[in-house]
XYZ file of C-alpha atoms in Angstrom:
342
model
C -12.180 76.259 -90.097
C -14.877 73.770 -89.015
C -17.360 71.853 -91.126
C -20.672 70.104 -90.430
C -20.476 66.462 -91.550
C -24.242 66.325 -92.099
C -25.000 69.402 -94.154
C -21.358 70.178 -95.256
C -21.650 73.794 -94.129
C -18.369 75.389 -93.059
C -17.839 77.744 -90.163
C -14.802 80.000 -89.657
C -15.577 80.551 -85.963
C -13.325 78.068 -84.223
C -15.283 78.448 -80.981
C -18.370 76.745 -82.483
C -18.790 73.074 -81.653
C -22.267 72.337 -83.124
C -23.841 73.127 -86.487
C -26.142 76.099 -86.338
C -28.440 74.439 -88.895
C -29.055 70.940 -87.514
C -27.036 70.748 -84.260
C -24.588 68.111 -85.561
C -21.146 68.240 -83.827
C -18.646 70.085 -86.023
C -15.310 68.686 -87.112
C -12.092 70.432 -88.131
C -12.031 70.658 -91.835
C -8.295 70.284 -91.899
C -8.504 66.987 -89.912
C -10.917 65.275 -92.282
C -9.642 62.384 -94.305
C -10.337 63.088 -97.965
C -11.075 59.427 -98.570
C -13.436 59.011 -95.578
C -17.106 58.213 -96.150
C -19.332 61.130 -95.346
C -22.507 60.665 -93.188
C -25.699 61.992 -94.703
C -28.933 62.873 -92.980
C -31.582 60.210 -93.655
C -34.215 62.885 -93.754
C -32.590 64.368 -96.798
C -31.102 61.364 -98.571
C -32.876 58.208 -97.409
C -36.241 57.332 -98.957
C -39.209 57.319 -96.571
C -39.802 54.022 -94.771
C -42.544 51.810 -96.127
C -45.569 51.673 -93.815
C -47.424 48.331 -93.527
C -51.197 48.658 -93.053
C -52.635 46.079 -90.644
C -56.422 45.889 -90.360
C -57.985 45.486 -86.864
C -58.044 41.872 -85.715
C -61.560 40.403 -85.951
C -63.402 39.640 -82.708
C -63.686 35.875 -82.072
C -66.567 34.180 -80.270
C -65.397 31.621 -77.709
C -66.397 28.018 -78.328
C -68.993 26.315 -76.194
C -68.509 25.159 -73.520
C -66.080 27.716 -72.161
C -63.829 26.785 -69.276
C -64.134 29.597 -66.795
C -61.035 30.266 -64.726
C -60.040 32.974 -62.300
C -57.358 35.018 -64.052
C -54.048 35.289 -62.266
C -52.555 38.623 -61.283
C -49.836 38.244 -63.932
C -52.377 37.811 -66.729
C -54.945 40.296 -65.536
C -53.436 43.134 -63.498
C -55.940 45.068 -61.379
C -57.519 48.096 -62.998
C -58.232 51.112 -60.838
C -61.864 52.108 -60.205
C -63.229 48.820 -61.566
C -64.630 45.708 -59.843
C -64.881 42.112 -60.977
C -66.966 39.379 -59.297
C -63.782 37.314 -59.255
C -62.060 39.858 -57.014
C -63.065 41.291 -53.633
C -64.777 44.647 -53.726
C -62.184 47.360 -53.098
C -62.602 49.077 -49.761
C -64.183 52.490 -49.970
C -62.978 55.335 -47.882
C -65.483 56.349 -45.256
C -66.041 59.919 -44.462
C -65.874 61.224 -40.922
C -69.649 61.846 -41.051
C -70.267 58.078 -41.019
C -68.547 57.733 -37.656
C -70.680 60.534 -36.210
C -73.844 58.765 -37.413
C -72.735 55.373 -36.023
C -71.864 56.933 -32.699
C -75.252 58.617 -32.486
C -77.054 55.334 -33.169
C -75.058 53.512 -30.473
C -75.803 56.201 -27.888
C -79.519 56.168 -28.760
C -79.609 52.364 -28.453
C -78.025 52.478 -25.009
C -80.601 54.998 -23.837
C -83.525 52.895 -25.162
C -82.215 49.715 -23.514
C -81.771 51.505 -20.199
C -85.331 52.818 -20.249
C -86.709 49.373 -21.114
C -84.815 47.750 -18.226
C -86.202 50.301 -15.777
C -89.775 49.728 -16.985
C -89.456 45.925 -16.707
C -87.986 46.186 -13.213
C -90.850 48.392 -11.994
C -93.437 46.091 -13.582
C -91.959 42.953 -11.999
C -91.914 44.551 -8.539
C -95.654 45.214 -8.709
C -96.690 41.797 -10.037
C -94.700 39.217 -8.048
C -97.644 38.144 -5.920
C -100.031 37.741 -8.856
C -97.545 35.786 -10.968
C -97.087 33.162 -8.269
C -100.832 32.647 -7.915
C -101.302 32.279 -11.683
C -98.542 29.700 -11.844
C -100.298 27.455 -9.348
C -103.574 27.728 -11.288
C -101.770 26.836 -14.507
C -100.325 23.690 -12.945
C -103.778 22.665 -11.753
C -105.156 22.949 -15.281
C -102.326 20.813 -16.652
C -103.160 18.082 -14.110
C -106.797 18.044 -15.182
C -105.839 17.825 -18.836
C -103.639 14.799 -18.198
C -106.461 13.122 -16.278
C -108.820 13.609 -19.200
C -106.282 12.123 -21.574
C -105.989 8.990 -19.466
C -109.783 8.625 -19.305
C -109.932 8.955 -23.070
C -107.480 6.075 -23.500
C -109.440 3.912 -21.092
C -112.715 4.619 -22.845
C -111.264 3.512 -26.196
C -111.134 -0.130 -25.055
C -113.812 0.072 -22.354
C -116.309 -2.016 -24.367
C -113.740 -4.640 -25.414
C -112.919 -7.769 -23.430
C -109.466 -8.020 -21.869
C -108.818 -11.076 -24.034
C -110.284 -12.842 -27.057
C -109.590 -16.376 -28.284
C -110.819 -18.374 -31.289
C -109.968 -22.028 -31.974
C -112.199 -21.951 -35.077
C -114.503 -24.684 -33.808
C -117.376 -22.285 -34.538
C -117.671 -20.983 -38.076
C -117.952 -17.249 -37.385
C -115.395 -15.944 -39.900
C -116.222 -15.444 -43.549
C -115.938 -18.392 -45.924
C -116.717 -19.239 -49.542
C -115.323 -18.970 -53.039
C -114.077 -15.506 -53.933
C -112.509 -13.872 -56.969
C -109.085 -13.973 -55.285
C -109.314 -17.419 -53.708
C -111.215 -19.887 -51.514
C -111.817 -19.908 -47.717
C -113.205 -22.822 -45.702
C -113.317 -24.561 -42.326
C -111.590 -27.951 -42.242
C -111.074 -30.071 -39.100
C -111.459 -27.097 -36.751
C -109.000 -24.946 -38.740
C -109.521 -21.817 -40.823
C -108.084 -22.506 -44.278
C -107.287 -20.111 -47.093
C -106.065 -20.714 -50.635
C -105.414 -17.852 -53.065
C -105.566 -17.815 -56.843
C -102.348 -17.995 -58.819
C -100.439 -14.685 -58.947
C -102.735 -13.060 -56.379
C -103.128 -12.717 -52.622
C -106.156 -13.178 -50.368
C -107.000 -11.205 -47.186
C -109.731 -11.859 -44.602
C -110.500 -9.638 -41.591
C -112.089 -10.781 -38.301
C -115.896 -10.721 -38.125
C -116.280 -8.185 -35.255
C -114.567 -5.442 -33.278
C -114.020 -7.937 -30.424
C -110.909 -8.920 -32.393
C -109.471 -5.373 -32.137
C -105.668 -5.296 -32.083
C -105.254 -1.775 -30.704
C -102.712 -1.861 -27.833
C -102.899 -5.660 -27.775
C -100.800 -8.798 -28.181
C -102.022 -10.929 -31.098
C -100.902 -14.530 -31.668
C -101.894 -17.292 -34.126
C -100.561 -20.597 -35.446
C -100.071 -20.761 -39.246
C -99.188 -23.828 -41.315
C -98.581 -24.528 -44.989
C -100.794 -27.599 -45.419
C -99.549 -28.578 -48.882
C -95.871 -27.804 -48.187
C -95.624 -25.992 -51.477
C -93.833 -22.958 -49.974
C -96.356 -20.187 -50.635
C -94.602 -17.981 -53.182
C -95.390 -14.541 -51.717
C -95.819 -15.634 -48.128
C -98.681 -16.001 -45.670
C -99.279 -14.715 -42.166
C -100.963 -12.560 -39.535
C -102.665 -9.174 -40.007
C -103.149 -6.470 -37.339
C -105.049 -3.157 -37.383
C -107.150 -4.372 -40.296
C -109.889 -1.999 -41.425
C -111.621 -0.934 -44.614
C -111.891 2.733 -45.490
C -114.966 4.511 -46.872
C -114.111 3.228 -50.351
C -113.883 -0.365 -49.103
C -110.091 -0.487 -49.505
C -107.757 -2.457 -47.203
C -105.703 -0.758 -44.482
C -103.493 -2.922 -42.244
C -100.055 -4.338 -41.373
C -99.068 -7.962 -42.026
C -96.267 -10.249 -40.825
C -95.646 -12.752 -43.646
C -93.388 -15.813 -43.733
C -91.912 -17.951 -46.510
C -91.305 -21.586 -45.474
C -89.184 -22.827 -48.358
C -85.600 -24.103 -48.177
C -84.390 -20.603 -47.230
C -87.023 -19.382 -44.732
C -87.662 -15.645 -44.689
C -90.124 -13.098 -43.308
C -91.504 -9.838 -44.643
C -93.591 -6.964 -43.203
C -96.047 -5.224 -45.532
C -98.646 -2.498 -45.202
C -101.914 -1.937 -47.036
C -102.946 1.704 -47.318
C -106.049 2.537 -49.338
C -105.782 -0.915 -50.915
C -102.178 -0.484 -52.064
C -99.600 -2.945 -50.704
C -96.160 -1.573 -49.861
C -93.126 -3.209 -48.270
C -92.195 -1.995 -44.792
C -89.461 -4.588 -44.154
C -88.190 -6.533 -47.204
C -87.714 -10.300 -47.218
C -85.229 -11.187 -44.494
C -83.770 -14.615 -43.736
C -84.568 -15.991 -40.278
C -83.648 -19.226 -38.549
C -86.703 -18.817 -36.288
C -89.014 -20.022 -39.091
C -89.875 -23.718 -39.470
C -89.784 -24.893 -43.094
C -92.122 -27.165 -45.034
C -95.374 -28.109 -43.301
C -94.157 -27.148 -39.828
C -96.565 -25.023 -37.781
C -95.197 -21.523 -37.006
C -96.534 -19.294 -34.247
C -96.783 -15.670 -35.430
C -97.171 -12.807 -32.964
C -97.522 -9.028 -33.143
C -97.458 -6.744 -30.105
C -99.019 -3.315 -30.638
C -98.382 -0.353 -28.344
C -99.567 2.900 -29.841
C -97.625 3.444 -33.065
C -95.058 0.760 -32.210
C -95.365 -2.778 -33.551
C -93.083 -5.650 -32.444
C -92.979 -8.872 -34.496
C -92.257 -12.373 -33.155
C -91.880 -15.778 -34.813
C -92.025 -18.860 -32.586
C -91.385 -16.684 -29.521
C -88.345 -14.918 -31.031
C -88.516 -11.191 -31.800
C -87.436 -10.569 -35.374
C -88.233 -6.878 -35.907
C -89.906 -3.731 -34.620
C -91.313 -0.693 -36.440
C -92.974 2.615 -35.576
C -95.677 3.925 -37.900
C -98.389 6.473 -37.060
C -100.593 5.890 -40.103
C -102.697 2.978 -38.789
C -103.106 2.464 -35.033
C -106.269 0.415 -34.702
C -108.355 -2.211 -36.449
C -108.968 -5.959 -36.169
C -106.961 -9.125 -36.647
C -106.884 -10.898 -40.002
C -105.080 -13.419 -42.180
C -103.139 -13.201 -45.458
C -102.083 -15.805 -48.008
C -100.807 -15.888 -51.586
C -100.306 -18.501 -54.274
C -102.095 -21.810 -54.750
C -100.833 -23.681 -51.667
C -103.442 -24.056 -48.885
C -102.679 -22.491 -45.488
C -104.360 -23.321 -42.149
C -104.784 -20.825 -39.258
C -105.621 -21.954 -35.729
C -105.644 -20.908 -32.066
C -105.946 -17.120 -32.437
C -105.342 -15.244 -29.167
C -105.716 -11.524 -28.432
C -104.766 -10.036 -25.052
C -105.050 -6.359 -24.118
């Protein structure tokens, strides 16, 4: 006889190996140890397991700022049929119809190009003679245009003398007491003295002193030897606009213990620095007379001190005007022997 250890049912059929009730393997009833512990089905004897209720975790808002990183493959495995801007767009399968369309476009393009080439070839065969004639006429017109340009340049300075000099023996430049300083003639020199914390500018009295495409040279000297605080020097291309504002370039020097030069520009009355203060051994200090020179060629200006070139600039804003002088501070400066050559 056999018995089910789970439900304790007995079966007389010795050929059965499993319980017909719950499928538990049968054991021989005669082989069972009376003192052995019997196994019971937990569904019948054990109390039901306690279920723990866990509410859904609350959604958390990330703190600001958030560090944005590209997730690695281990942390964020790819999801089918989705795309992220951090990952390349998955390739889409192309249907065979696409290839037929592309092929048709290529064939049509080849046909169009072939037709265009044939048309251009026929047109060029019938117009070779005319194109050569037109080319010669075009060259002739270019020659005439260049000639007119040269005449225009010549006419710009046609009324001006080839050279102009002033040793200031005649009092033709402006003089007097002004709101920004005083100007006078003393011992055949043109002298200027500005007010404290200001600068004083004087332009030449006529267009004969034009500096367009000219070499301009003057001798400048600090009479008092007080090292003019903001410099003094030579002006080129000086002109006043419709509002009466200054427009020019100026080469200024400082003749103190550490001699320096500076290049400034006045545009609509506003002074700006073109070249900042730069030390130069070409400048004589104290009351030594320094020869200042500016050579103008179109938009290019070259600056010389005592025959030594110190700088060169190119500026298209102001290309013509007259010579002039600049001084600043309360030390008196004398200008003499102005020369202009074109």
